[in-house]
XYZ file of C-alpha atoms in Angstrom:
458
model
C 28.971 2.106 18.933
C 25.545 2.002 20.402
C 24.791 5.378 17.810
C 25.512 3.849 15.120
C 24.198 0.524 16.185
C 20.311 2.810 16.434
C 21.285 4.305 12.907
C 21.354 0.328 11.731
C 18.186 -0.195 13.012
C 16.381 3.138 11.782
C 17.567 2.163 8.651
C 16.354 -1.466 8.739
C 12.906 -0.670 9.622
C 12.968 2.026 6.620
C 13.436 -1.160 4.635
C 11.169 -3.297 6.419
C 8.435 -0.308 5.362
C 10.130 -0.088 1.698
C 9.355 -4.235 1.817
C 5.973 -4.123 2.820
C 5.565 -1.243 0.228
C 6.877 -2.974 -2.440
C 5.188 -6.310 -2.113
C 2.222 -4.929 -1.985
C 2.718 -4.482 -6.108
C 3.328 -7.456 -8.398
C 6.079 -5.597 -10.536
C 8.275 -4.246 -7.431
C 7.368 -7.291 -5.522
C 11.068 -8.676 -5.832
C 12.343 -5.650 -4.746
C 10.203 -6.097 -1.827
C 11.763 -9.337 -0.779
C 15.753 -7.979 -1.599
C 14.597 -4.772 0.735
C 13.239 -7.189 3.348
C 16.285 -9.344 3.334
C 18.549 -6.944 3.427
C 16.648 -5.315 6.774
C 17.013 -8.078 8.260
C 20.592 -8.800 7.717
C 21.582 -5.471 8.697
C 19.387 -5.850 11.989
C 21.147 -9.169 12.858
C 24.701 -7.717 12.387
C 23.852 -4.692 14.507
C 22.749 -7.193 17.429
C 25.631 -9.014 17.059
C 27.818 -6.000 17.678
C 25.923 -4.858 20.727
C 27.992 -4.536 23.497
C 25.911 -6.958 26.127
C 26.809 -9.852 24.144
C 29.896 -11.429 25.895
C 30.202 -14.281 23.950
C 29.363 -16.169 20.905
C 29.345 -19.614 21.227
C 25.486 -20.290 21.697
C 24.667 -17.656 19.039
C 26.698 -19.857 17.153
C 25.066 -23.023 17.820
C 21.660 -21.053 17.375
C 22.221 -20.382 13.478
C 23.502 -23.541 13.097
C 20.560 -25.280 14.087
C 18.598 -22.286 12.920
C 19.970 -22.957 9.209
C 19.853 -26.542 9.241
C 16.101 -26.422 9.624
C 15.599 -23.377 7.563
C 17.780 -24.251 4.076
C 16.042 -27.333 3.527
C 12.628 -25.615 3.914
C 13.511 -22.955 1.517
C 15.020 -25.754 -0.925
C 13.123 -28.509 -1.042
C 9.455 -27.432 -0.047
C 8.194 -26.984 -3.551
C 6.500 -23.534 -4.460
C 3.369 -25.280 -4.289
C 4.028 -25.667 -0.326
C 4.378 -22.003 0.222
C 1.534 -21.644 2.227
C 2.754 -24.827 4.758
C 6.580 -23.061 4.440
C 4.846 -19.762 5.788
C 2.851 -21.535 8.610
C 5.897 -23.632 9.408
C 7.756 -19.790 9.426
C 5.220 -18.641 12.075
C 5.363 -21.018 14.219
C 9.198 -20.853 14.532
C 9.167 -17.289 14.932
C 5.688 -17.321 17.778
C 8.279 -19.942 19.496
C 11.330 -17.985 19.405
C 9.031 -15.205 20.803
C 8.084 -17.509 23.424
C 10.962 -18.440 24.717
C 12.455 -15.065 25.474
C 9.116 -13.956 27.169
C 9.499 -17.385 29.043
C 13.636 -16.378 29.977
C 12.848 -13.343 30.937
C 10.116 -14.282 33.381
C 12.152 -16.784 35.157
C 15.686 -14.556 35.150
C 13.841 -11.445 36.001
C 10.552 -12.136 36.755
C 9.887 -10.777 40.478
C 12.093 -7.423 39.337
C 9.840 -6.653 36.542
C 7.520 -3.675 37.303
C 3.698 -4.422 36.650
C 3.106 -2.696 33.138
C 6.808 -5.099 32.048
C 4.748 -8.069 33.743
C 1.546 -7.578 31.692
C 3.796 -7.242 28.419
C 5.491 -10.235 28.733
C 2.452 -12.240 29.351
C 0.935 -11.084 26.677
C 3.669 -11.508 24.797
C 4.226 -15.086 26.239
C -0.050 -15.649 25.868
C 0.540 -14.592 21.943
C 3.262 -16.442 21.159
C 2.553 -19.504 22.338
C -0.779 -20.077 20.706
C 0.391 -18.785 17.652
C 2.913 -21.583 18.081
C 0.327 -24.417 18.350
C -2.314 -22.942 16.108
C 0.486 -22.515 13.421
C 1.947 -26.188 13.423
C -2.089 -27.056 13.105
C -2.485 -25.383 10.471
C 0.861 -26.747 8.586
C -1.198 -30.213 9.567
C -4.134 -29.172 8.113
C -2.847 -27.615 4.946
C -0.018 -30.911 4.185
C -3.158 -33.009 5.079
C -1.468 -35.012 7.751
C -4.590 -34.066 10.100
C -8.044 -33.571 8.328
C -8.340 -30.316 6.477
C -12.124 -30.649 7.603
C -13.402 -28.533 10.610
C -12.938 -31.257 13.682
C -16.358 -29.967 15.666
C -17.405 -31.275 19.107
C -20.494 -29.960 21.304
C -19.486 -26.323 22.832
C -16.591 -26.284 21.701
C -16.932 -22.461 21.345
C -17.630 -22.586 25.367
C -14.738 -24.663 25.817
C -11.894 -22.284 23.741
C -13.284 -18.802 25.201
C -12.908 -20.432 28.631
C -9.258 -21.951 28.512
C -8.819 -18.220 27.101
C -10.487 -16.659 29.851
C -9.007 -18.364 32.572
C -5.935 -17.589 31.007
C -6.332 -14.276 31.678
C -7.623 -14.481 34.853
C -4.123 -15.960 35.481
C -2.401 -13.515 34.190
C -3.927 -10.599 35.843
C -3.658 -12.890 39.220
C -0.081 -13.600 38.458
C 0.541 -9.389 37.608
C -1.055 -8.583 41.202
C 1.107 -10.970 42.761
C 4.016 -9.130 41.807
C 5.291 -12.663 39.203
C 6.270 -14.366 42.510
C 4.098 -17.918 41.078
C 6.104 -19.753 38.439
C 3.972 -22.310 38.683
C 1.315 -20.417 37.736
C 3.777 -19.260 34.713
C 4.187 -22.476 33.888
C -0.054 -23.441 33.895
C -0.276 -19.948 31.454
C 2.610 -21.612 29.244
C 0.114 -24.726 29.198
C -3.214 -23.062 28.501
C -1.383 -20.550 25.746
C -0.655 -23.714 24.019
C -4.326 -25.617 24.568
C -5.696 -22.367 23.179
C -3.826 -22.601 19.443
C -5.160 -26.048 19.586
C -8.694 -25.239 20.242
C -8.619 -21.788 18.294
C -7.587 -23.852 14.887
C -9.143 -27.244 15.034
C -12.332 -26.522 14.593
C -11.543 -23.981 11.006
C -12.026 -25.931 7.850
C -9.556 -25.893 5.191
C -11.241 -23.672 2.990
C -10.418 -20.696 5.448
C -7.281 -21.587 6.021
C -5.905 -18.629 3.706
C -7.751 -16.821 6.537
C -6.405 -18.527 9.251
C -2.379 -18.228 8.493
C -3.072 -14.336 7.695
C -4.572 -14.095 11.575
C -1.705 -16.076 13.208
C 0.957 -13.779 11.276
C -0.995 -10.607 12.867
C -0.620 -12.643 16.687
C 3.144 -13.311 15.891
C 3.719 -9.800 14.870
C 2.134 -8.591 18.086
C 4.221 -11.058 19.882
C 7.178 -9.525 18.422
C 6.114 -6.283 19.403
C 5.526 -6.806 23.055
C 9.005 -8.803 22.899
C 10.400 -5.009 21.873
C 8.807 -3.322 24.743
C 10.087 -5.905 26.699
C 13.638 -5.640 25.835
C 13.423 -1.844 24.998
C 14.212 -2.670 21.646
C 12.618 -0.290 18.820
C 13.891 -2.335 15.946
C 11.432 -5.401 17.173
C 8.638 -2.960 18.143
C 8.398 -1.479 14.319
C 8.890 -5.097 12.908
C 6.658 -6.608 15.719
C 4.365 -4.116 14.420
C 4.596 -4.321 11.024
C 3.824 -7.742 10.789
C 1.008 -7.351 13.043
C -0.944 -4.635 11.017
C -0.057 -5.661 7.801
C -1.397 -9.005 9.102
C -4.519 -8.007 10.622
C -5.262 -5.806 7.402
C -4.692 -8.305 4.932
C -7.302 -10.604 7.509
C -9.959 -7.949 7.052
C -9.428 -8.018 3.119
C -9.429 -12.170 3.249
C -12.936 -12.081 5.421
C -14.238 -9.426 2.989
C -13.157 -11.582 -0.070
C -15.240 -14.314 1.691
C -18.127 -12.165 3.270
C -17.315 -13.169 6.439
C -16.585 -11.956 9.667
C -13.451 -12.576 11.713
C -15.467 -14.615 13.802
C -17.428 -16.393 11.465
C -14.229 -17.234 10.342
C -13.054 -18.518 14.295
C -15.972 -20.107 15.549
C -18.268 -20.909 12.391
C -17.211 -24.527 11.406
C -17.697 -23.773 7.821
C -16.132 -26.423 6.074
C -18.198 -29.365 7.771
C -18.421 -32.476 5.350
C -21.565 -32.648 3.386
C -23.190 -35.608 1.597
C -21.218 -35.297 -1.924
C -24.387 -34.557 -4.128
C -25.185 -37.804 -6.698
C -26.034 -36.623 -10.428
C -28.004 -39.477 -11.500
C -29.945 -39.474 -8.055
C -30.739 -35.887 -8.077
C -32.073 -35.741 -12.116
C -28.567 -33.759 -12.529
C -27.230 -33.497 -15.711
C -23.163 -33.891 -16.156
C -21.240 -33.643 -19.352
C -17.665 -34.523 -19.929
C -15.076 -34.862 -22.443
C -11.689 -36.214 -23.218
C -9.084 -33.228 -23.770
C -8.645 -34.435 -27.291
C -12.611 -33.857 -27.653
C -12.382 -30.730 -25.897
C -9.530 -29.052 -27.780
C -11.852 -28.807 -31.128
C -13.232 -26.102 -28.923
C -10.643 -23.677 -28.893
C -10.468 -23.664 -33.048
C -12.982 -20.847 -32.761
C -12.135 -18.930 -29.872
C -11.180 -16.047 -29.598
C -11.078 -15.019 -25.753
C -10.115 -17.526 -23.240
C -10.142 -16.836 -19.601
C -7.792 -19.228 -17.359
C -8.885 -19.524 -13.920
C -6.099 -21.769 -11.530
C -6.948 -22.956 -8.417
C -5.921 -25.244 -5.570
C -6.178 -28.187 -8.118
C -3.365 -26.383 -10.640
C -0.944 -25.988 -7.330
C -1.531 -29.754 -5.980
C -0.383 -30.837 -9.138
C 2.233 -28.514 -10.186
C 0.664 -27.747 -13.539
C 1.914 -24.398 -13.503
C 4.414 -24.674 -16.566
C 1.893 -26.366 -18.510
C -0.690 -23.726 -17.784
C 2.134 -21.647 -19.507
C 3.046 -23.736 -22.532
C -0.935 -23.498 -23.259
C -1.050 -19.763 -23.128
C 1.322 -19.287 -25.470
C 0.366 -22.219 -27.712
C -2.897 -20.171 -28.334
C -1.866 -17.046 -28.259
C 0.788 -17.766 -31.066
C -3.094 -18.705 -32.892
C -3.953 -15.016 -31.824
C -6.498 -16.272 -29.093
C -6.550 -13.516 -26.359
C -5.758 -15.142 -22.996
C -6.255 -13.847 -19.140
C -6.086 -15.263 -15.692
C -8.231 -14.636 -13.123
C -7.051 -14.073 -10.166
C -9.419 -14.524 -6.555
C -7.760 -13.460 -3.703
C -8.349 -16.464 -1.851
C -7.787 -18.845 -4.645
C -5.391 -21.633 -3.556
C -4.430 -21.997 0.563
C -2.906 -18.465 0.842
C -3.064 -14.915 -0.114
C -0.949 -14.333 -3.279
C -0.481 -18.355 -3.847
C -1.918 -18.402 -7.486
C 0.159 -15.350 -8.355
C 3.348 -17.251 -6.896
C 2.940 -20.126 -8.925
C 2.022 -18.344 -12.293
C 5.559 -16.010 -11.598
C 7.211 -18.739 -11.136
C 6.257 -20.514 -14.457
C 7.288 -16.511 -15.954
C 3.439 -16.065 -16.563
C 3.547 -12.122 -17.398
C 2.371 -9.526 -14.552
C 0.008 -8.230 -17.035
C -2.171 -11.075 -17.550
C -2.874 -11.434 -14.115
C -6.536 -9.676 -13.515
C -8.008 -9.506 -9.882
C -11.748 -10.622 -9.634
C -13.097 -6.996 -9.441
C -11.724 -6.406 -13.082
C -12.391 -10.065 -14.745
C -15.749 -10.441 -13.409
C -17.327 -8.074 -16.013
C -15.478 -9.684 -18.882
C -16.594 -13.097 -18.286
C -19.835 -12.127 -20.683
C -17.922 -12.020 -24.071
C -15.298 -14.731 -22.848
C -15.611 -17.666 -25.007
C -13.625 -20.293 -22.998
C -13.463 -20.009 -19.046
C -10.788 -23.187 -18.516
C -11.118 -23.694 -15.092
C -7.667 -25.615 -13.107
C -9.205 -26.789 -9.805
C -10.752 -24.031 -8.699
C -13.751 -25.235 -6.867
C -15.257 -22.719 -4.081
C -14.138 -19.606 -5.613
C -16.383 -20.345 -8.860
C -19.188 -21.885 -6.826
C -22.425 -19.951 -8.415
C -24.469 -21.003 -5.024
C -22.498 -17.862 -3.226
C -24.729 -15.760 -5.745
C -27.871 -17.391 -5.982
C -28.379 -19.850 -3.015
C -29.207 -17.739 0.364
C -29.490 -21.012 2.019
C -25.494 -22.009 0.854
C -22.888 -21.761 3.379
C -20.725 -19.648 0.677
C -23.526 -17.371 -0.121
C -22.626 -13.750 0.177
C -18.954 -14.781 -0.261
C -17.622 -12.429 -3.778
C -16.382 -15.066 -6.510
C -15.458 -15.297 -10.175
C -18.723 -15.250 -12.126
C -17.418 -17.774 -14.615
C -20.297 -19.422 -14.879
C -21.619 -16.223 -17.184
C -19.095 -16.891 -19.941
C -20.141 -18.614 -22.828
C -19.040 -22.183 -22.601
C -16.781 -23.761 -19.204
C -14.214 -26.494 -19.153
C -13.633 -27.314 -15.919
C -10.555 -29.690 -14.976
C -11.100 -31.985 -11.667
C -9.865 -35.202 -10.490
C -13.554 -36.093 -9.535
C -16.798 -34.683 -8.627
C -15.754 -34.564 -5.388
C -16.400 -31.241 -3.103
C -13.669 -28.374 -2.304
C -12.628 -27.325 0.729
C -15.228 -25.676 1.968
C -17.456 -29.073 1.381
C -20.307 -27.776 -0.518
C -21.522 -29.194 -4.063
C -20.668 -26.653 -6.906
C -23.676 -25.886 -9.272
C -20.830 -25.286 -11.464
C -20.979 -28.766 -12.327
C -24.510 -29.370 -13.591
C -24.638 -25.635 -16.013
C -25.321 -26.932 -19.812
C -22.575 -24.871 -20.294
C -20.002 -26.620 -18.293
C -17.581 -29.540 -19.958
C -15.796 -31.770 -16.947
C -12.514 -32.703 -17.882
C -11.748 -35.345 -15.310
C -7.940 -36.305 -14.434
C -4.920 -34.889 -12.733
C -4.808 -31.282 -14.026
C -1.129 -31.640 -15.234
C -1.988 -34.576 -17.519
C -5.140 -33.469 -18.906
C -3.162 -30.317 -19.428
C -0.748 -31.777 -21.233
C -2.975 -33.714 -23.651
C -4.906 -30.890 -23.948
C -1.941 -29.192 -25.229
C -0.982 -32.008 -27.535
C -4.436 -31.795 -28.782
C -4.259 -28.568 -29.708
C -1.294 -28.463 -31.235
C -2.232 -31.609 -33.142
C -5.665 -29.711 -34.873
């Protein structure tokens, strides 16, 4: 039994490699997810069947209340949640982590050699702040805390020492053979202090960032929790998840220009003074979307560019019905696609799949950027930061440096907001004030829609 129960596992990580593989391309992405699932099934079953389990009955209750938390996530957290569903998703799975470093320790803690005791700490360490840090970022990113960075006087001091001193516990706690739970117990503590103070001060706008780190930590977590159990099915997923994290963290920061920890200790994000028009000589033109479809009669490139505003509210299908309302006028229409557009990697290209927005439309920045030139219609849907011309031009900009869509070279902008009101990364977009830029002002879905109306009304 145990043979075949290793074969299971060598051929669930081959799929967990198969998943990462796939989802790494937009076209086999869905294979991606089946191969992932199905790892994961067949990793469970082969647990199940191992011959250390005795009994059932808690494993039971476990996916019960396991599955009563996760269905209703998967079903009724909208697609425009994802990124709040996946921080949610790593702070179950940092917990679960957690615990079993946490059992272990008090079952077998003064039996465990010294390299065992530094791997669950670690492990323990890991998943615990991952824990904390992830629910703060869920808060953050549903807006029940402020997505702002919350900033206090040496506040950097004050997380590298909690972290520090953790340390120093553990390696006091390793010499003394594990023989302190109460000084188990204060590590538990600090772990948990630590997510708090790692996320609170990280504003919104680097949240993408943020959610791609903590996935690396629980990965990690996972992987010590192999070593720790000798299991080689957690190790490979542990990580998996861990690299695959941690690489798609250095791509993030280099989307941004920024440096891991930039991105942990900078604060950027802090509210500014929203910028006044009238006071600063600033010039801002708007229309109503009935005005501003007589634009589109002579186009003959349009460039769609979604953002955080076109997820918040759900405009997605509309986005859709538009495309093909003017391509069926033989108007050639893109998307452009910034890797950190929206609150996660991948989010815009989540919500444009789901509305059955074709793979092939989809261009990353590196491609559109150049094509913005002859474009005669950028429509922009809430994306604020990521179009912000003061990361080209403005060394003195928080965002400068940071790689984004050059929209603002195309030959006329309409530019969809609910106000004039700053993105996440609280900076005033020049965006605004270029003669070349038309506000549309409203709830992106409804000026969508009578956009579309328009249109189809001309």
């Amino acid at each position: 039994m145990e043979n075949i129960i290793q074969f299971v596992y060598i051929a669930s990580a081959a799929l967990f490699i198969l998943s990462l593989k796939w989802m790494s391309e937009i076209k086999t992405s869905r294979w991606g997810n089946w191969a992932g699932t199905a790892g994961m099934a067949l990793a469970i079953v082969a647990t199940l069947l191992k011959p250390e389990i005795h009994g059932y009955l808690w494993i039971a209750i476990g996916i019960v209340i396991g599955a009563s938390i996760g269905t209703p996530m998967a079903m009724l957290m909208p697609m425009t949640a994802v990124p709040q569903r996946t921080a949610l998703s790593h702070a179950f799975g940092a917990l679960a982590a957690g615990i079993v470093g946490s059992t272990e320790y008090f079952l077998h803690g003064t039996n465990l050699s010294m390299p065992q005791l530094i791997v669950l700490c670690i492990e323990v360490l890991l998943g615990f702040l991952t824990f904390t840090g992830s629910l703060l970022a869920f808060g953050k990113l549903q807006e029940i805390i402020p997505t702002r960075p919350i900033l206090y006087p040496g506040r950097n001091l004050v997380s590298l020492s909690v972290f520090a001193f953790s340390l120093f516990l553990i390696a006091y706690l390793v010499i003394k053979g594990g023989s302190h739970p109460f000084l188990f117990g204060l590590i538990v503590c600090l772990s948990l202090l630590f997510g708090i103070l790692l996320v609170l001060p990280i504003g919104g706008a680097d949240m993408p960032t943020v959610i791609s780190i903590l996935n690396a930590y629980a990965g990690l977590s996972s992987s010590f929790m192999g070593f720790l159990l000798n299991n080689k099915l957690l190790i490979i997923a542990g990580a998996l998840d861990g690299s695959s994290g941690l690489i798609l963290s250095i791509q993030m920061c280099k989307a941004m220009n920024r440096s891991f920890t930039n991105v942990l200790f900078g604060g950027v994000g802090q509210v500014l003074e929203v910028a006044d028009p009238s006071r600063d000589g600033k010039i801002v033109k708007s229309l109503s979307p009935k005005e501003a479809s007589i634009l589109f009669e002579a186009a003959k490139k349009v460039v769609i560019v979604p953002g955080y505003g076109m997820a918040a509210a759900q405009a997605q299908h509309v986005v859709k019905e538009l495309t093909d309302v003017l391509e069926n006028r033989n108007i050639e229409v893109k998307f452009a696609i910034h890797p950190v557009a929206g609150r996660m990697p991948g989010h815009m290209n989540v919500l444009l799949a789901e509305a059955d927005v074709p793979y092939d439309k989809l261009v990353e920045m590196e491609e559109i950027n150049p094509l913005f030139p002859e474009t005669d219609i950028v429509l922009v849907v809430g994306a604020n930061d990521i179009t912000n011309p003061a990361a080209r031009k403005n060394p003195g900009s928080p965002l400068y440096g940071m790689p984004i869509l050059d929209v603002d070279k195309a030959k006329q902008i309409l530019f969809i907001k609910r106000s004039m009101s700053t993105g996440f990364a609280g900076i005033d977009n020049d965006l605004f004030y270029s003669p070349k830029t038309i506000m549309l002002f409203g709830d992106a879905k409804k000026v969508l829609n009578e956009l579309l109306i328009s249109i189809n009304s001309n």
